[in-house]
Amino acid sequence: MTPRASRTSRRRTVLATAAILLVMGGFVVRLVDVQVVSASANVKQSEKLSLGYAKDIDGARGKIVDSSGTVLAESQLVYDLQMDPAVMKGLEDDKNNKPKLPWAKASNEIAAITGLTGDEVRKIASDALAEDPGSHYAMIKTGLSTDQFLKIRALGLAYLWPLPRSVRVYPNGAVAGNLIGFIAGNGDKEGLEEMQNSCLSATKGKESYLVGKDGVVIPGSQSEQPAVDGGTVTLTINTELQWYLQQMISEEVKAQGAKAGTVTVVEVGTGKIRAAAEYPTVDPNDPGAADPQDRGSRIFSTSFEPGSTFKAITAASVMEYANANASTVVTGASSHEEFPNGAVINDAFDHPAYDYTLAGALIDSSNVALSKFGDMVSDQQRYDELIKFGVGSKTAIDFPGEASGIIHPVKDWDYQSHYTTTFGQYYTVTAPQVASAYQAIANGGVKIPLSLVESCTSADGKVTDAPAAKPQRVFDATKDAELSRMIENVAVQGSVSDQIKVPGYRIAAKTGTAQKPDPTTGAYKEGIYFTSMVGYAPADHPEYVVVVTLDEPTRVTSSAATAPAFQKAMTQVLKTYRVQPSTTPMEPLLPKYQ
């Protein structure tokens, strides 16, 4: 070949190579544009044309914690261990390539991790194959922990696959279970799980992608919108106090032969509920083990006639509207009285006719004397006083299933209820309403709405405090101080004074014994009572209100049944919060009679 021909050939080769490189470069540029530069736009366009796949990404439901951060409810990841029996059998039957861990040994390893026996694991696989020789599914064990999952994965068995799922767990079991609530298998929620669902709920994310005909994900087609975990709900509850009071009220319910019992603790200066204990209770980890009527909160759902605990509100009404005081007297109050309108009122104990002071009427808890004091004001004025102290309205908490109680309009009061309303009958309240009324008395006449939730903290750390309800003055401060003094005298001079003493502390307290109506007849049941006691301490500088209730106690049927529980509860509350003992002596005892 001549030099000229050789040069021509090389020139052609160069030109051809350049052309090929130019074409390939165009493809590369276009590929980069499609899969990198314009990938996002192309993915979005493909999604509009429904050319791909998408799946939701679940976020974790938020926690519920107490006032100090102790976890009461949280979500955890667990794993359901499934296997492919057909793949396992195929590996076992491959004579040319035996598995490193034969099924006989592998099943024992699986059993050791899952808590089953080797025979049980082998039976699960053999039963699946007996039903379908080509079976690709058998469930070995549900609810494995992360530690168990890691051990299973370390076995390296191709026929095992642990599927993750989120479950709700309650580390403290039944502690505050009636408040926390639970999430049922169908997704229905109870208690705070329902009440705070907007804070606790996670926001789902989304993952989308395109696949080729071979099922392989097309590079650059993936798009992910991350899930947002739920927030953390912080409660006002003190878990340690709650635990103690639950144990205590359980023991007292059994000791008194009662159907149920509750203890409610409210901080005077804030209205925060620090404990709401009840028995029977529910363990949210296993709500099915509890009777259906025990799965909610009796504290909020049960209303009852308050009885003598609300004689203090009658006293407040005559102090406010008739300018009465602790020494104001009614004459000739015997243990049995027939009033001019035909009403008949009896006291719980026999006594001669006394000229009772207002303080004495409260100390002896005389229905007759309180009825006479009630005549000093109009029915409308006493009704208005009950409304101011919270009767007939749900608390600001508005707990799921919370009762509002019943108060009849004045036009429905008859000759008998004109008097029975002076000593806590013909209307109903809940334990939190009783606590709220006494919180106002203990707080100088200023009612601070009750609260159970402190805040919601979102996944990004933003804290949203629960809306603060506005305090309301419901009673004159000077008159309230005198009313508080009378209630302290009830604790000191009353029938259960020796049973409720807390050494070193001045206590103000009032008992209540309410008859229970028969729902079929409307009449009161004979010898059946709902008993309660409410009080606060220290009386000279009130910090905490305690309400105790017992439903149908049988060993002691009067309000004295609640005295031991009240004393134990108040003692523990003062100890828990390290409340300083009273530093000022009690004023001279108030006279009961003139």
Coordinates of C-alpha atoms in Angstrom, one line a residue:
M1 CA 0.0 0.0 0.0
T2 CA 1.3 3.5 -0.9
P3 CA 1.8 6.1 1.8
R4 CA -1.0 8.1 0.2
A5 CA -3.5 5.1 0.6
S6 CA -2.4 4.5 4.1
R7 CA -3.1 8.1 5.1
T8 CA -6.5 7.9 3.5
S9 CA -7.3 4.8 5.5
R10 CA -6.3 6.3 8.8
R11 CA -8.3 9.4 8.0
R12 CA -11.4 7.3 7.4
T13 CA -10.8 5.4 10.7
V14 CA -10.5 8.6 12.7
L15 CA -13.6 10.1 11.1
A16 CA -15.6 6.9 11.8
T17 CA -14.4 6.8 15.4
A18 CA -15.2 10.4 15.8
A19 CA -18.7 9.9 14.5
I20 CA -19.2 6.9 16.8
L21 CA -18.0 8.9 19.8
L22 CA -20.2 11.8 18.8
V23 CA -23.3 9.6 18.7
M24 CA -22.4 7.9 22.0
G25 CA -21.8 11.3 23.5
G26 CA -25.2 12.3 22.5
F27 CA -26.7 9.2 24.1
V28 CA -24.7 9.9 27.3
V29 CA -25.9 13.5 27.4
R30 CA -29.5 12.5 26.8
L31 CA -29.2 9.7 29.5
V32 CA -27.8 12.2 32.0
D33 CA -30.5 14.6 31.2
V34 CA -33.2 12.0 31.6
Q35 CA -31.9 10.2 34.7
V36 CA -30.2 13.1 36.5
V37 CA -30.9 16.6 35.3
S38 CA -34.6 16.1 34.5
A39 CA -35.1 13.0 36.7
S40 CA -37.4 14.8 39.2
A41 CA -39.6 16.3 36.4
N42 CA -39.8 13.0 34.5
V43 CA -40.8 11.1 37.7
K44 CA -43.5 13.6 38.4
Q45 CA -44.7 13.4 34.8
S46 CA -44.7 9.6 35.0
E47 CA -46.7 9.7 38.2
K48 CA -49.3 11.9 36.5
L49 CA -49.6 9.2 33.8
S50 CA -49.8 6.5 36.6
L51 CA -46.7 4.8 35.2
G52 CA -45.2 3.5 38.5
Y53 CA -45.7 2.4 42.0
A54 CA -46.3 4.2 45.3
K55 CA -46.6 3.1 48.9
D56 CA -47.2 4.8 52.2
I57 CA -44.5 5.2 54.8
D58 CA -45.8 4.9 58.4
G59 CA -44.5 7.2 61.1
A60 CA -44.4 6.3 64.8
R61 CA -47.3 7.3 67.0
G62 CA -46.1 9.7 69.8
K63 CA -45.5 9.0 73.4
I64 CA -47.6 9.8 76.5
V65 CA -45.4 10.8 79.5
D66 CA -46.1 12.0 83.0
S67 CA -45.0 15.3 84.5
S68 CA -41.4 14.2 85.0
G69 CA -41.1 12.4 81.6
T70 CA -41.8 8.9 82.7
V71 CA -43.2 7.0 79.6
L72 CA -46.8 5.8 80.0
A73 CA -47.5 4.9 76.4
E74 CA -45.2 4.5 73.3
S75 CA -45.0 2.7 70.0
Q76 CA -42.4 0.0 69.5
L77 CA -41.3 -1.9 66.4
V78 CA -41.9 -5.7 66.6
Y79 CA -41.4 -8.4 64.0
D80 CA -43.7 -11.2 62.8
L81 CA -41.5 -14.1 61.7
Q82 CA -42.7 -15.9 58.6
M83 CA -41.1 -18.6 56.5
D84 CA -41.3 -20.2 53.0
P85 CA -41.7 -23.9 53.6
A86 CA -41.3 -24.7 49.9
V87 CA -38.0 -22.9 49.6
M88 CA -36.8 -24.6 52.8
K89 CA -37.8 -28.0 51.4
G90 CA -36.1 -27.3 48.1
L91 CA -32.8 -26.5 49.8
E92 CA -33.0 -29.6 51.9
D93 CA -33.7 -31.8 48.9
D94 CA -30.8 -30.4 46.8
K95 CA -28.3 -33.3 47.1
N96 CA -25.6 -31.4 45.2
N97 CA -25.7 -28.2 47.3
K98 CA -26.7 -29.0 50.9
P99 CA -27.5 -26.0 53.1
K100 CA -24.8 -25.0 55.6
L101 CA -27.4 -25.2 58.4
P102 CA -29.8 -28.2 57.8
W103 CA -33.4 -27.8 58.7
A104 CA -33.1 -30.1 61.7
K105 CA -30.6 -27.8 63.3
A106 CA -32.0 -24.6 61.9
S107 CA -35.4 -25.3 63.4
N108 CA -33.8 -25.7 66.8
E109 CA -31.9 -22.4 66.4
I110 CA -35.2 -20.7 65.4
A111 CA -36.9 -22.2 68.4
A112 CA -34.3 -21.1 70.9
I113 CA -34.7 -17.5 69.6
T114 CA -38.5 -17.4 69.5
G115 CA -39.2 -19.2 72.7
L116 CA -40.8 -22.2 70.9
T117 CA -39.6 -25.8 70.9
G118 CA -37.8 -27.3 67.9
D119 CA -40.8 -29.7 67.4
E120 CA -43.2 -26.8 67.4
V121 CA -41.2 -25.0 64.7
R122 CA -40.9 -28.2 62.5
K123 CA -44.6 -28.9 62.9
I124 CA -45.5 -25.4 61.6
A125 CA -43.5 -26.1 58.5
S126 CA -44.7 -29.7 58.0
D127 CA -48.4 -28.7 58.5
A128 CA -48.1 -26.0 55.9
L129 CA -46.5 -28.5 53.4
A130 CA -49.1 -31.2 54.2
E131 CA -51.9 -28.8 53.3
D132 CA -50.0 -27.4 50.2
P133 CA -46.8 -29.0 49.0
G134 CA -45.9 -25.8 47.2
S135 CA -46.7 -23.6 50.2
H136 CA -44.7 -20.4 50.4
Y137 CA -46.2 -19.1 53.7
A138 CA -46.2 -20.2 57.3
M139 CA -46.3 -17.9 60.4
I140 CA -43.8 -19.0 63.0
K141 CA -44.1 -16.3 65.7
T142 CA -45.5 -12.8 66.0
G143 CA -44.3 -9.9 68.1
L144 CA -40.6 -10.6 68.1
S145 CA -38.3 -7.9 69.6
T146 CA -35.5 -6.1 67.8
D147 CA -33.0 -8.3 69.6
Q148 CA -34.8 -11.5 68.4
F149 CA -35.0 -10.1 64.9
L150 CA -31.2 -9.5 64.8
K151 CA -30.5 -13.0 66.0
I152 CA -32.9 -14.4 63.3
R153 CA -31.2 -12.4 60.6
A154 CA -27.8 -13.6 61.7
L155 CA -28.8 -17.2 60.9
G156 CA -28.8 -16.2 57.2
L157 CA -31.7 -18.5 56.3
A158 CA -33.1 -17.6 52.9
Y159 CA -36.6 -19.0 53.7
L160 CA -37.1 -16.7 56.7
W161 CA -38.4 -13.2 56.6
P162 CA -39.3 -11.1 59.7
L163 CA -41.9 -8.4 58.8
P164 CA -41.8 -5.3 60.9
R165 CA -44.9 -3.6 62.4
S166 CA -45.6 -1.0 65.0
V167 CA -47.4 -1.8 68.2
R168 CA -48.6 0.3 71.2
V169 CA -47.1 -0.6 74.5
Y170 CA -47.7 0.7 78.0
P171 CA -44.5 0.2 80.1
N172 CA -46.2 0.9 83.4
G173 CA -49.1 -1.4 82.8
A174 CA -52.2 -0.5 84.7
V175 CA -50.7 2.7 86.3
A176 CA -53.1 5.4 85.1
G177 CA -54.5 2.9 82.7
N178 CA -58.1 4.2 83.1
L179 CA -56.8 7.6 82.0
I180 CA -54.3 6.6 79.3
G181 CA -56.8 4.4 77.6
F182 CA -55.8 2.1 74.8
I183 CA -56.0 1.4 71.1
A184 CA -58.3 -1.6 70.2
G185 CA -57.5 -4.1 67.5
N186 CA -60.0 -2.3 65.1
G187 CA -58.2 1.0 65.7
D188 CA -60.8 2.5 68.1
K189 CA -59.2 4.6 70.8
E190 CA -60.1 5.2 74.5
G191 CA -59.1 7.7 77.1
L192 CA -56.2 10.0 76.4
E193 CA -55.3 8.0 73.3
E194 CA -58.5 9.3 71.9
M195 CA -58.5 12.7 73.5
Q196 CA -54.9 13.6 72.4
N197 CA -55.0 11.8 69.0
S198 CA -54.3 14.9 67.0
C199 CA -51.0 15.4 68.9
L200 CA -50.0 11.7 69.0
S201 CA -50.9 10.8 65.4
A202 CA -48.1 10.5 62.8
T203 CA -48.3 11.9 59.3
K204 CA -47.8 9.3 56.6
G205 CA -45.0 9.7 54.1
K206 CA -44.9 8.3 50.6
E207 CA -42.4 6.5 48.4
S208 CA -42.9 6.2 44.6
Y209 CA -40.7 4.6 41.9
L210 CA -40.8 3.2 38.4
V211 CA -39.9 -0.3 37.3
G212 CA -38.9 -1.9 34.1
K213 CA -40.6 -4.9 32.5
D214 CA -38.2 -7.1 34.5
G215 CA -39.5 -5.6 37.8
V216 CA -36.2 -3.8 38.4
V217 CA -36.5 -0.3 39.8
I218 CA -35.4 2.3 37.2
P219 CA -32.5 4.3 38.6
G220 CA -33.4 7.9 39.4
S221 CA -37.1 7.2 39.5
Q222 CA -37.4 7.0 43.2
S223 CA -39.1 9.8 45.1
E224 CA -39.7 9.8 48.8
Q225 CA -41.6 12.1 51.1
P226 CA -40.6 11.2 54.7
A227 CA -43.2 10.4 57.3
V228 CA -43.5 12.7 60.4
D229 CA -43.7 11.0 63.7
G230 CA -46.4 11.9 66.2
G231 CA -45.8 14.3 69.1
T232 CA -45.3 13.7 72.8
V233 CA -48.1 14.4 75.2
T234 CA -47.0 15.5 78.6
L235 CA -49.5 15.0 81.5
T236 CA -49.9 16.6 84.9
I237 CA -49.9 13.2 86.5
N238 CA -47.2 12.0 88.9
T239 CA -46.6 8.3 88.2
E240 CA -45.2 7.4 91.6
L241 CA -48.1 9.0 93.4
Q242 CA -50.5 7.5 91.0
W243 CA -49.0 4.0 91.6
Y244 CA -49.3 4.3 95.3
L245 CA -52.8 5.5 95.3
Q246 CA -53.9 2.8 93.0
Q247 CA -52.5 0.2 95.3
M248 CA -54.1 1.9 98.3
I249 CA -57.6 2.3 96.9
S250 CA -57.5 -1.3 95.7
E251 CA -56.8 -2.4 99.2
E252 CA -59.5 -0.1 100.7
V253 CA -62.2 -1.2 98.2
K254 CA -61.6 -4.8 99.2
A255 CA -61.4 -4.0 102.9
Q256 CA -64.7 -2.1 102.8
G257 CA -66.4 -4.6 100.6
A258 CA -67.2 -1.9 98.0
K259 CA -67.9 -2.2 94.3
A260 CA -65.3 0.5 93.3
G261 CA -63.3 3.3 94.6
T262 CA -61.4 6.4 93.4
V263 CA -58.9 9.0 94.6
T264 CA -58.4 12.3 92.9
V265 CA -55.6 14.8 93.7
V266 CA -55.6 18.4 92.6
E267 CA -52.9 21.0 93.1
V268 CA -54.6 24.1 94.6
G269 CA -52.6 26.8 93.0
T270 CA -52.7 25.4 89.5
G271 CA -55.8 23.2 89.1
K272 CA -53.5 20.4 87.8
I273 CA -54.6 16.8 88.5
R274 CA -51.6 15.1 90.0
A275 CA -53.3 11.7 90.4
A276 CA -56.5 10.1 89.4
A277 CA -56.5 6.5 90.8
E278 CA -59.3 4.0 90.7
Y279 CA -60.2 0.4 91.3
P280 CA -61.1 -1.8 89.4
T281 CA -58.6 -0.6 86.7
V282 CA -57.4 -1.7 83.3
D283 CA -54.0 -2.7 81.9
P284 CA -53.9 -1.1 78.5
N285 CA -51.5 -3.8 77.3
D286 CA -54.4 -6.3 77.8
P287 CA -57.7 -4.4 77.9
G288 CA -59.7 -7.5 77.1
A289 CA -58.8 -8.9 80.5
A290 CA -60.8 -6.2 82.2
D291 CA -64.6 -6.1 82.4
P292 CA -66.0 -3.6 79.8
Q293 CA -67.3 -1.3 82.6
D294 CA -63.8 -1.1 84.1
R295 CA -62.0 0.0 80.9
G296 CA -63.0 3.7 81.1
S297 CA -62.5 6.2 83.9
R298 CA -65.1 6.1 86.7
I299 CA -63.6 9.3 88.0
F300 CA -64.9 11.2 85.0
S301 CA -67.9 9.1 83.9
T302 CA -69.6 8.5 87.2
S303 CA -71.9 11.1 88.7
F304 CA -73.4 10.9 92.1
E305 CA -75.3 12.9 94.6
P306 CA -72.6 14.6 96.7
G307 CA -74.4 14.6 100.0
S308 CA -72.9 16.4 102.8
T309 CA -69.7 17.4 101.0
F310 CA -71.8 20.2 99.3
K311 CA -73.2 21.5 102.5
A312 CA -70.2 23.8 102.3
I313 CA -71.7 25.3 99.1
T314 CA -75.0 25.9 100.9
A315 CA -73.0 27.7 103.6
A316 CA -71.3 29.8 100.9
S317 CA -74.7 30.8 99.5
V318 CA -76.1 32.0 102.8
M319 CA -72.8 33.8 103.5
E320 CA -72.9 35.5 100.2
Y321 CA -76.7 36.3 99.8
A322 CA -77.8 36.5 103.5
N323 CA -74.6 37.9 105.0
A324 CA -74.4 34.9 107.4
N325 CA -71.2 34.0 109.2
A326 CA -69.8 31.1 111.3
S327 CA -71.8 32.3 114.3
T328 CA -75.1 32.9 112.6
V329 CA -77.8 30.7 114.4
V330 CA -80.9 28.8 113.5
T331 CA -83.2 27.9 116.4
G332 CA -84.7 24.6 117.4
A333 CA -83.0 22.3 114.9
S334 CA -84.0 18.8 116.0
S335 CA -83.1 15.5 114.4
H336 CA -86.6 15.3 112.8
E337 CA -88.3 18.3 111.3
E338 CA -91.6 18.7 109.5
F339 CA -91.5 22.0 107.6
P340 CA -94.5 24.3 106.9
N341 CA -94.5 23.3 103.2
G342 CA -95.0 19.7 104.2
A343 CA -91.4 18.5 103.7
V344 CA -90.0 16.1 106.2
I345 CA -86.2 16.1 106.9
N346 CA -84.2 13.9 109.2
D347 CA -80.7 13.9 110.5
A348 CA -78.6 10.7 110.5
F349 CA -78.4 10.7 114.3
D350 CA -80.8 11.4 117.1
H351 CA -80.3 14.7 119.1
P352 CA -82.4 17.2 120.9
A353 CA -83.3 20.6 119.4
Y354 CA -80.2 22.7 119.1
D355 CA -79.7 26.4 118.3
Y356 CA -77.1 25.5 115.7
T357 CA -74.4 27.9 114.5
L358 CA -73.6 27.7 110.8
A359 CA -70.2 26.2 111.8
G360 CA -72.0 23.7 114.0
A361 CA -74.4 22.7 111.3
L362 CA -71.4 21.8 109.2
I363 CA -69.5 20.1 112.0
D364 CA -72.4 17.9 113.0
S365 CA -73.5 17.6 109.3
S366 CA -77.1 18.3 110.3
N367 CA -79.6 18.1 107.4
V368 CA -82.2 19.8 109.4
A369 CA -80.0 22.8 110.4
L370 CA -78.8 23.2 106.8
S371 CA -82.4 23.2 105.6
K372 CA -83.2 26.0 108.0
F373 CA -80.1 27.9 106.8
G374 CA -81.2 27.3 103.3
D375 CA -84.5 29.1 103.9
M376 CA -82.5 32.3 104.4
V377 CA -81.9 32.6 100.6
S378 CA -84.0 31.9 97.6
D379 CA -83.9 28.7 95.6
Q380 CA -82.5 30.7 92.6
Q381 CA -79.7 32.1 94.7
R382 CA -78.7 28.6 95.9
Y383 CA -79.0 27.3 92.3
D384 CA -76.7 30.1 91.1
E385 CA -74.1 29.3 93.8
L386 CA -74.1 25.6 92.7
I387 CA -73.6 26.7 89.1
K388 CA -70.7 29.0 90.1
F389 CA -69.0 26.2 91.9
G390 CA -69.2 23.9 88.8
V391 CA -72.3 21.8 89.2
G392 CA -73.9 20.7 85.9
S393 CA -70.9 21.5 83.7
K394 CA -68.1 19.3 82.6
T395 CA -64.6 20.3 83.7
A396 CA -62.3 22.1 81.3
I397 CA -60.6 18.8 80.7
D398 CA -63.7 17.4 78.8
F399 CA -62.3 13.8 79.2
P400 CA -63.9 11.2 76.8
G401 CA -67.1 9.9 78.4
E402 CA -67.0 12.7 81.0
A403 CA -70.3 13.3 82.7
S404 CA -71.6 16.8 83.4
G405 CA -73.7 15.8 86.3
I406 CA -77.4 16.9 86.6
I407 CA -78.9 20.0 88.2
H408 CA -82.6 20.6 87.7
P409 CA -83.9 24.1 86.9
V410 CA -85.4 25.9 89.9
K411 CA -88.9 25.6 88.4
D412 CA -88.7 21.8 88.9
W413 CA -87.8 22.0 92.6
D414 CA -90.7 20.8 94.7
Y415 CA -91.4 21.2 98.4
Q416 CA -89.0 18.4 99.3
S417 CA -86.1 19.3 96.9
H418 CA -86.3 22.9 98.2
Y419 CA -84.7 21.4 101.3
T420 CA -82.8 18.3 100.1
T421 CA -80.7 20.5 97.7
T422 CA -79.3 22.2 100.9
F423 CA -77.5 18.9 101.8
G424 CA -76.4 17.6 98.5
Q425 CA -79.4 15.8 97.0
Y426 CA -81.5 16.3 93.9
Y427 CA -78.4 17.0 91.8
T428 CA -75.3 15.0 90.9
V429 CA -71.6 15.7 90.5
T430 CA -68.4 13.9 89.5
A431 CA -65.3 13.5 91.6
P432 CA -63.4 16.1 89.6
Q433 CA -66.3 18.6 90.1
V434 CA -66.1 18.0 93.9
A435 CA -62.3 18.6 93.7
S436 CA -62.8 21.7 91.6
A437 CA -65.3 23.2 94.1
Y438 CA -62.9 22.6 97.0
Q439 CA -60.0 23.9 95.0
A440 CA -61.8 27.2 94.8
I441 CA -62.5 27.2 98.5
A442 CA -58.8 26.3 99.3
N443 CA -57.6 29.0 96.8
G444 CA -59.3 32.0 98.5
G445 CA -62.5 31.8 96.4
V446 CA -60.7 31.7 93.0
K447 CA -61.6 28.6 90.9
I448 CA -58.8 27.5 88.5
P449 CA -60.1 25.1 85.9
L450 CA -58.8 21.6 86.2
S451 CA -56.2 20.3 83.8
L452 CA -54.7 16.9 82.9
V453 CA -52.5 17.8 79.9
E454 CA -49.4 20.0 80.1
S455 CA -48.3 20.2 76.5
C456 CA -47.7 18.6 73.1
T457 CA -44.2 18.4 71.8
S458 CA -44.0 17.8 68.1
A459 CA -41.4 15.6 66.4
D460 CA -39.3 18.6 65.6
G461 CA -39.2 19.7 69.2
K462 CA -41.8 22.5 69.1
V463 CA -43.7 22.6 72.4
T464 CA -47.3 23.7 72.4
D465 CA -48.7 24.2 75.9
A466 CA -52.3 23.2 76.6
P467 CA -54.6 26.2 76.5
A468 CA -54.7 27.8 79.9
A469 CA -58.3 28.3 81.1
K470 CA -59.0 31.6 82.8
P471 CA -59.2 31.6 86.6
Q472 CA -62.6 32.8 88.0
R473 CA -63.4 34.3 91.3
V474 CA -66.5 32.5 92.6
F475 CA -66.5 33.6 96.2
D476 CA -65.5 36.7 98.3
A477 CA -62.0 36.2 99.7
T478 CA -62.8 37.3 103.2
K479 CA -65.9 35.2 103.4
D480 CA -64.0 32.3 101.9
A481 CA -61.4 32.5 104.7
E482 CA -64.2 32.1 107.2
L483 CA -65.7 29.2 105.3
S484 CA -62.3 27.5 105.2
R485 CA -62.0 27.9 108.9
M486 CA -65.4 26.2 109.3
I487 CA -64.3 23.3 107.1
E488 CA -61.1 22.9 109.2
N489 CA -63.3 22.8 112.3
V490 CA -65.3 20.0 110.7
A491 CA -62.0 18.0 110.3
V492 CA -61.1 18.7 114.0
Q493 CA -64.5 18.4 115.7
G494 CA -66.3 16.0 113.3
S495 CA -67.1 12.4 113.8
V496 CA -64.0 11.1 111.9
S497 CA -61.5 13.6 113.2
D498 CA -59.3 11.0 114.9
Q499 CA -59.2 8.9 111.7
I500 CA -58.0 11.6 109.3
K501 CA -55.3 13.3 111.3
V502 CA -51.9 13.8 109.6
P503 CA -49.3 14.6 112.3
G504 CA -47.9 18.0 111.8
Y505 CA -50.5 19.3 109.4
R506 CA -53.7 21.2 109.7
I507 CA -56.4 19.5 107.7
A508 CA -59.8 20.8 106.3
A509 CA -62.2 18.1 105.3
K510 CA -65.9 17.2 104.9
T511 CA -67.5 13.8 104.5
G512 CA -70.5 12.9 102.3
T513 CA -72.9 10.0 102.4
A514 CA -75.3 9.8 99.4
Q515 CA -78.2 7.4 98.9
K516 CA -78.2 5.6 95.6
P517 CA -81.4 5.6 93.5
D518 CA -82.8 2.5 92.0
P519 CA -82.9 3.0 88.2
T520 CA -86.0 0.9 87.9
T521 CA -88.2 2.7 90.5
G522 CA -86.4 6.0 91.0
A523 CA -86.6 5.5 94.8
Y524 CA -83.5 5.3 96.9
K525 CA -82.1 1.9 97.7
E526 CA -82.4 0.8 101.3
G527 CA -79.1 0.8 103.1
I528 CA -77.0 1.3 99.9
Y529 CA -74.7 4.4 99.8
F530 CA -72.1 6.1 97.7
T531 CA -69.6 7.6 100.2
S532 CA -67.0 10.3 99.8
M533 CA -64.6 12.6 101.6
V534 CA -62.9 15.7 100.3
G535 CA -60.4 17.9 102.0
Y536 CA -57.2 20.0 101.6
A537 CA -54.0 20.6 103.4
P538 CA -52.2 22.3 105.0
A539 CA -55.4 24.2 106.0
D540 CA -53.3 27.3 106.9
H541 CA -51.7 27.4 103.4
P542 CA -53.6 24.9 101.2
E543 CA -51.6 23.1 98.5
Y544 CA -53.5 19.9 97.6
V545 CA -57.1 18.8 97.4
V546 CA -57.9 15.1 97.9
V547 CA -61.2 13.5 97.0
V548 CA -61.9 9.8 97.9
T549 CA -65.0 7.9 96.9
L550 CA -66.3 4.4 97.6
D551 CA -69.2 2.9 95.7
E552 CA -71.5 0.8 98.0
P553 CA -69.2 -0.1 100.9
T554 CA -70.6 -2.9 103.0
R555 CA -68.4 -3.1 106.0
V556 CA -68.9 0.5 107.0
T557 CA -71.8 2.0 105.1
S558 CA -71.4 5.6 106.3
S559 CA -68.9 8.2 105.0
A560 CA -66.6 7.0 107.7
A561 CA -65.7 4.2 105.3
T562 CA -63.6 6.7 103.3
A563 CA -61.7 8.1 106.3
P564 CA -58.8 5.5 106.3
A565 CA -58.3 6.0 102.5
F566 CA -58.4 9.8 102.8
Q567 CA -55.8 9.8 105.6
K568 CA -53.5 7.5 103.7
A569 CA -53.9 9.5 100.5
M570 CA -53.4 12.9 102.0
T571 CA -50.3 11.6 103.9
Q572 CA -48.7 10.3 100.8
V573 CA -49.5 13.5 98.8
L574 CA -47.8 15.7 101.4
K575 CA -44.9 13.3 101.6
T576 CA -44.5 13.1 97.8
Y577 CA -44.4 16.8 97.3
R578 CA -42.4 17.5 100.5
V579 CA -45.0 20.0 101.7
Q580 CA -43.8 21.7 104.9
P581 CA -45.8 21.1 108.0
S582 CA -48.2 23.8 109.3
T583 CA -46.3 26.6 111.0
T584 CA -49.2 28.5 112.5
P585 CA -51.5 27.1 115.2
M586 CA -55.2 26.7 114.5
E587 CA -57.5 29.5 115.7
P588 CA -59.8 28.8 118.7
L589 CA -62.5 26.1 118.0
L590 CA -65.8 27.5 116.6
P591 CA -68.8 26.8 118.8
K592 CA -71.5 24.4 117.4
Y593 CA -74.4 25.8 119.3
Q594 CA -75.5 29.1 120.8

